[in-house]
PDB file of C-alpha atoms in Angstrom:
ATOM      1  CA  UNK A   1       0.000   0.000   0.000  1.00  0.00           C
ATOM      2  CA  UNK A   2       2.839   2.636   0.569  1.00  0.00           C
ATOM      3  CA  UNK A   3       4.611   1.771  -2.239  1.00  0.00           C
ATOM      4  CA  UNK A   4       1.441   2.195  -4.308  1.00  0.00           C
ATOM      5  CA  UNK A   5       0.710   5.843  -2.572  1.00  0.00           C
ATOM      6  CA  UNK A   6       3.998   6.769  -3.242  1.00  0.00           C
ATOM      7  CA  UNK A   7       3.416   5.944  -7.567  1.00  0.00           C
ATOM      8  CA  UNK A   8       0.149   7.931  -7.216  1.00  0.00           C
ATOM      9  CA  UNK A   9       2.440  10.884  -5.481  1.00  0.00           C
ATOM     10  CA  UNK A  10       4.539  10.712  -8.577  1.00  0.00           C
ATOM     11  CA  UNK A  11       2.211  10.452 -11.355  1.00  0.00           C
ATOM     12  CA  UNK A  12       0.004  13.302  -9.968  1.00  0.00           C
ATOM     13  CA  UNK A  13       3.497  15.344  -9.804  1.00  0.00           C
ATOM     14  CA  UNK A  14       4.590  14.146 -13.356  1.00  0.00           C
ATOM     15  CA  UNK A  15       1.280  15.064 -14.876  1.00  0.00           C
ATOM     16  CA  UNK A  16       1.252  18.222 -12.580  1.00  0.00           C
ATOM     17  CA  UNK A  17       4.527  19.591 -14.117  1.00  0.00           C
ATOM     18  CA  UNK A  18       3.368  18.036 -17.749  1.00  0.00           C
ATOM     19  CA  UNK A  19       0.037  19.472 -17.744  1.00  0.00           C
ATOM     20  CA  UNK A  20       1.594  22.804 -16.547  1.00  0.00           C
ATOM     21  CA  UNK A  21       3.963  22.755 -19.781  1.00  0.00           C
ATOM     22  CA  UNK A  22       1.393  22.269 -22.103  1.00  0.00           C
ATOM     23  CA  UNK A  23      -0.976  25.127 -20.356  1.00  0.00           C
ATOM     24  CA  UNK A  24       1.931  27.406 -20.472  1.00  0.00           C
ATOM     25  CA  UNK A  25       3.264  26.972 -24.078  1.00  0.00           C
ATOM     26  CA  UNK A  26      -0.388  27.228 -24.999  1.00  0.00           C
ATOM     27  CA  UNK A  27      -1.406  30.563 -23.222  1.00  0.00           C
ATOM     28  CA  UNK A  28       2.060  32.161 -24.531  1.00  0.00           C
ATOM     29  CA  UNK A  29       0.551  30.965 -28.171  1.00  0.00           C
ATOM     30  CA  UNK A  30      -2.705  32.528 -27.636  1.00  0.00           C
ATOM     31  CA  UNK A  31      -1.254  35.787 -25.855  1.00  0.00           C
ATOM     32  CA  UNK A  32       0.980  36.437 -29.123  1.00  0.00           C
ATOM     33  CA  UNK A  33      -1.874  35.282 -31.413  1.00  0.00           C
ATOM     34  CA  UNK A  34      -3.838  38.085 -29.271  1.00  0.00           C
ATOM     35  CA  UNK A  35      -1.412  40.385 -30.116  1.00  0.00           C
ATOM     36  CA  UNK A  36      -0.254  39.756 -33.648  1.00  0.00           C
ATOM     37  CA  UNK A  37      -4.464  40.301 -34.145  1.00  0.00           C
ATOM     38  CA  UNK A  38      -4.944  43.767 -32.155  1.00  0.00           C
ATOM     39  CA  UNK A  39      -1.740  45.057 -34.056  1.00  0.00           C
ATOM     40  CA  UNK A  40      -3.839  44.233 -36.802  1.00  0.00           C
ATOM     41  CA  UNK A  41      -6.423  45.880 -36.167  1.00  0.00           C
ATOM     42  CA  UNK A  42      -4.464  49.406 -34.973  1.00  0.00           C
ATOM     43  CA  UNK A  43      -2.561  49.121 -38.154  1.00  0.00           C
ATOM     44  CA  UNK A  44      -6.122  48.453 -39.939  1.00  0.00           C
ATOM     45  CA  UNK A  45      -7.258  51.669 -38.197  1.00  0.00           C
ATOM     46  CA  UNK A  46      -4.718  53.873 -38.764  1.00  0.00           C
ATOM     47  CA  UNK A  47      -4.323  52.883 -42.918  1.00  0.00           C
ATOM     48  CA  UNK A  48      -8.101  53.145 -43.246  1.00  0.00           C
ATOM     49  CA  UNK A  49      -7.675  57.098 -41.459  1.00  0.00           C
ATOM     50  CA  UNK A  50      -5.196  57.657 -43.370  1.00  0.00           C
ATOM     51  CA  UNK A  51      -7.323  56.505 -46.811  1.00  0.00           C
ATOM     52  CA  UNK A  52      -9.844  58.839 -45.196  1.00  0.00           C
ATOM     53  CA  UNK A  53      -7.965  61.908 -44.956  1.00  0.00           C
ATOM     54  CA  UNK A  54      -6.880  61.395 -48.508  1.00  0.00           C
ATOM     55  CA  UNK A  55     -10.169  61.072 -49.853  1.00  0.00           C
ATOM     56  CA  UNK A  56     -11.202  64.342 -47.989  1.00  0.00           C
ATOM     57  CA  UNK A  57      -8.219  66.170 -49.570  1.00  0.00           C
ATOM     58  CA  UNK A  58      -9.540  65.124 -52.678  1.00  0.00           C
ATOM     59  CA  UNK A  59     -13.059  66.888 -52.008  1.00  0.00           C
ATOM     60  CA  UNK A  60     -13.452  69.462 -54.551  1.00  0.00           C
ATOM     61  CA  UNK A  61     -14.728  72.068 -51.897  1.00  0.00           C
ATOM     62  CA  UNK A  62     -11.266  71.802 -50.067  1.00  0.00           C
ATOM     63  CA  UNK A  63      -8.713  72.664 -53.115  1.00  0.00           C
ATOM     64  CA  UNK A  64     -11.341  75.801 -53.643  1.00  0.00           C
ATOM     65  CA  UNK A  65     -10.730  76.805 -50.612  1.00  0.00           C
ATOM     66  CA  UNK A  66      -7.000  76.283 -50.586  1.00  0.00           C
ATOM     67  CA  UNK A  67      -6.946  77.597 -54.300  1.00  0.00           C
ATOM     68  CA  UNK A  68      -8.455  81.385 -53.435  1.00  0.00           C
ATOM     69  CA  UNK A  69      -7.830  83.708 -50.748  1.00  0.00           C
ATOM     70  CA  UNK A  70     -11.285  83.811 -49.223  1.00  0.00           C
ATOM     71  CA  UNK A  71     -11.781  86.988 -47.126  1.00  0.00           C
ATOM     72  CA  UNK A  72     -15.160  86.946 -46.184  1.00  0.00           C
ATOM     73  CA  UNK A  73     -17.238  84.137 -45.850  1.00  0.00           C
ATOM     74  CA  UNK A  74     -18.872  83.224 -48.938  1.00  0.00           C
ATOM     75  CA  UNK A  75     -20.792  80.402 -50.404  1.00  0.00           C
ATOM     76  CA  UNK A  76     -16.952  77.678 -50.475  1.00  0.00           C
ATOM     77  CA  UNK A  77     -16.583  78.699 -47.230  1.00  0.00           C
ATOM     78  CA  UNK A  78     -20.416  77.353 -46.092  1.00  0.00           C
ATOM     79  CA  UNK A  79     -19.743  74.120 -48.450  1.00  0.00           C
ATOM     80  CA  UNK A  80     -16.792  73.204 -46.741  1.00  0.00           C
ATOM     81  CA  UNK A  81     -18.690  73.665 -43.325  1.00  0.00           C
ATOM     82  CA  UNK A  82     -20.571  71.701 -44.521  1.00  0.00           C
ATOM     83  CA  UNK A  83     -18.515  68.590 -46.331  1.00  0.00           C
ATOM     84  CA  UNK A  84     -16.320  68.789 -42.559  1.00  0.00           C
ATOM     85  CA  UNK A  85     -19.226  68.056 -40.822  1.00  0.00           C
ATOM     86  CA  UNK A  86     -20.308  65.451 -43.003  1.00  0.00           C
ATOM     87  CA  UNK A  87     -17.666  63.701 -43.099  1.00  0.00           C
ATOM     88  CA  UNK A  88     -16.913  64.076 -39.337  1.00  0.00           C
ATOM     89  CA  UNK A  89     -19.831  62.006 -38.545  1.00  0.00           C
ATOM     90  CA  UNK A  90     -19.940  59.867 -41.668  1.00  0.00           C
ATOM     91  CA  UNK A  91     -15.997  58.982 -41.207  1.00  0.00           C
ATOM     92  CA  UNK A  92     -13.192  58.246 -39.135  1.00  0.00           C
ATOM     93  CA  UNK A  93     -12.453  58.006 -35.447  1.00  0.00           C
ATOM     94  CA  UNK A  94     -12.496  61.932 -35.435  1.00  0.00           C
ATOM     95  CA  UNK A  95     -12.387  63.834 -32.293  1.00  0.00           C
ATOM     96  CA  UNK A  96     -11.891  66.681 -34.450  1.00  0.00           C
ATOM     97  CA  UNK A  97     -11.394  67.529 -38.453  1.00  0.00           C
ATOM     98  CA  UNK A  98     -10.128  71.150 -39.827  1.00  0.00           C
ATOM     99  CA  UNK A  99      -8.343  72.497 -42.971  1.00  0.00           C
ATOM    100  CA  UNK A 100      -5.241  74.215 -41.495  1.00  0.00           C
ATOM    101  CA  UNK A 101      -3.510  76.616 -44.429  1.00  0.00           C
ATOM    102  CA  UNK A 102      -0.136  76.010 -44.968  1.00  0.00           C
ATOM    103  CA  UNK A 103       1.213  79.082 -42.762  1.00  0.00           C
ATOM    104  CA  UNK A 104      -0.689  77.368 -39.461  1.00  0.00           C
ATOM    105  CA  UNK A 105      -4.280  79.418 -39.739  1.00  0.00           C
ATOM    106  CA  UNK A 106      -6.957  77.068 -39.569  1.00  0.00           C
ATOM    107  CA  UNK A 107      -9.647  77.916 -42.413  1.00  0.00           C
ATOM    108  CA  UNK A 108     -12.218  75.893 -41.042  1.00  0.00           C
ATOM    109  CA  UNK A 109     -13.402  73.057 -38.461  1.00  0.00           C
ATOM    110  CA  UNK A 110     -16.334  70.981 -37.053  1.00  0.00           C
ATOM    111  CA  UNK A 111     -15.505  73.442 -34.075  1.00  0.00           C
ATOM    112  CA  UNK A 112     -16.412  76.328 -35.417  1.00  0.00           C
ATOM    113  CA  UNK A 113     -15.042  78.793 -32.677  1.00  0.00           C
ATOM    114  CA  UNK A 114     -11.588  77.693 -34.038  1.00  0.00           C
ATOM    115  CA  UNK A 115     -11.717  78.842 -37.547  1.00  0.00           C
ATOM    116  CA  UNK A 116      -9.691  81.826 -38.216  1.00  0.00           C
ATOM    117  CA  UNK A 117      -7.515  80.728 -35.453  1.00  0.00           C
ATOM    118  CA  UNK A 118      -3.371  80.072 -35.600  1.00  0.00           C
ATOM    119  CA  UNK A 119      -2.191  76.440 -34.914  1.00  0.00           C
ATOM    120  CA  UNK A 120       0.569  77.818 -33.264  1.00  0.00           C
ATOM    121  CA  UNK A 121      -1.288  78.717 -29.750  1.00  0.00           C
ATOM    122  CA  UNK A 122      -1.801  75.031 -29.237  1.00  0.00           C
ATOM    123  CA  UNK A 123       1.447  73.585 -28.804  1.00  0.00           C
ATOM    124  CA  UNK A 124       0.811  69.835 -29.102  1.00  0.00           C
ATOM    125  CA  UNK A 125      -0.934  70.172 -32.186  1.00  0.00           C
ATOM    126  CA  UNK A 126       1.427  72.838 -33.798  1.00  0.00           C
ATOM    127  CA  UNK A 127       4.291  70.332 -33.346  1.00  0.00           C
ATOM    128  CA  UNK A 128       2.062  67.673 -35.145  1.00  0.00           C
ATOM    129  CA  UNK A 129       1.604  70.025 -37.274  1.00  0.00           C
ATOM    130  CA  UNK A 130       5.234  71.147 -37.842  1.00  0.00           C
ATOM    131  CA  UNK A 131       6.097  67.550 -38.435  1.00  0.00           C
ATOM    132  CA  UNK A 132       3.411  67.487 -41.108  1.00  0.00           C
ATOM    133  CA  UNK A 133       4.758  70.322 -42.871  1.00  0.00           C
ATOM    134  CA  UNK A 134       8.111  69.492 -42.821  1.00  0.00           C
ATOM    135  CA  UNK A 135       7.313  65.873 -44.247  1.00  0.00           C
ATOM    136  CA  UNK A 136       8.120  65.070 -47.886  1.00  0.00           C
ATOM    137  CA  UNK A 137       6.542  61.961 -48.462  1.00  0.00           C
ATOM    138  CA  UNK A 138       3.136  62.005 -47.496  1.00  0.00           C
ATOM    139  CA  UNK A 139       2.369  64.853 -45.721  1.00  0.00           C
ATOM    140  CA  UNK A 140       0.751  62.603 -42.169  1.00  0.00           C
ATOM    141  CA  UNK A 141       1.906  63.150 -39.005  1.00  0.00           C
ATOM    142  CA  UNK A 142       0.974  60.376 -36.649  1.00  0.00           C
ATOM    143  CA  UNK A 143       1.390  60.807 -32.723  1.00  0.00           C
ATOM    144  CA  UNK A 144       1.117  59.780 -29.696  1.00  0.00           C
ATOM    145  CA  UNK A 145      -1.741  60.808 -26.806  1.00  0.00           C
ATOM    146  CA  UNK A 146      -2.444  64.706 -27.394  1.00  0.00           C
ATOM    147  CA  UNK A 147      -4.290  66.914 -24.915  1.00  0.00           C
ATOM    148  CA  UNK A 148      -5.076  69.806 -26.778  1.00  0.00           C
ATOM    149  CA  UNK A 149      -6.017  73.292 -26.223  1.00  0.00           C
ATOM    150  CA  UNK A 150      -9.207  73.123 -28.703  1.00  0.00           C
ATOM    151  CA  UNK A 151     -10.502  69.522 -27.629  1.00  0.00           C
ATOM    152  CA  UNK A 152     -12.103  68.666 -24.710  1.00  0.00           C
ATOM    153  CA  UNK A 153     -10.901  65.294 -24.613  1.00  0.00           C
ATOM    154  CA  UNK A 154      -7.485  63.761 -25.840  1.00  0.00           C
ATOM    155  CA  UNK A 155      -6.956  62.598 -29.160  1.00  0.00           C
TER     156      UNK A 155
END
């Protein structure tokens, strides 16, 4: 009888330390399957709002607007209100969408109070911005967390 408790002892221990290999390998597996998939789906993310913002440079309304030097507000000006907007809700993971001119002044945005104003006094989006600029490929500046001076919440 002892010498059969003590074969029990060891074959619980043996398929203890097995069964603990196996569970092991297999939840390392699944935790870089888990992350080779959400990696995925950022990088999914960030190429389709990327294809977004491209389309939206294409918008007709926006290289009008770039084109002239609007002073006053005139009928462009209320289209591309208008085409922001739309595409704010209709698009993207947006917390906020403007046309910024190249010298920093933003020409419009779904914030309206903004328009007219310089990048500039909002330092974490004027280096985003910078870095745009100064870009000679593709003109996309991607970034990190941003608390910004014209959002409520970080982008």
């Amino acid at each position: 009888m002892g010498l059969s408790i003590i074969v029990i002892i060891v074959i619980t221990n043996i398929t203890i330390i097995y069964t603990r290999r196996i569970m092991t390998a297999n939840i390392g597996r699944e935790q870089i399957s888990a992350s080779a998939n959400l990696m995925g789906e950022i990088d999914r993310t960030l190429l389709q709002a990327h294809q977004q913002i491209l389309l939206l440079s294409r918008e007709k309304v926006m290289k009008e607007v770039l084109e002239h030097s609007l002073q006053a507000k005139s009928k462009i000006e209320v289209d591309l209100y208008h085409v922001l907007n739309e595409k704010f809700f209709l698009t993207g993971p947006w917390n906020s969408l403007s046309l910024i001119s190249r010298k920093g002044i933003i020409l419009e945005s779904v914030g309206r109070e903004s328009a007219g104003q310089d990048i500039g006094h909002d330092k974490a989006c004027s280096l985003i911005f910078q870095k745009a600029i100064k870009s000679q490929t593709m003109k996309v500046s991607f970034s990190d967390l941003v608390f910004s001076d014209y959002m409520e919440e970080p982008t």
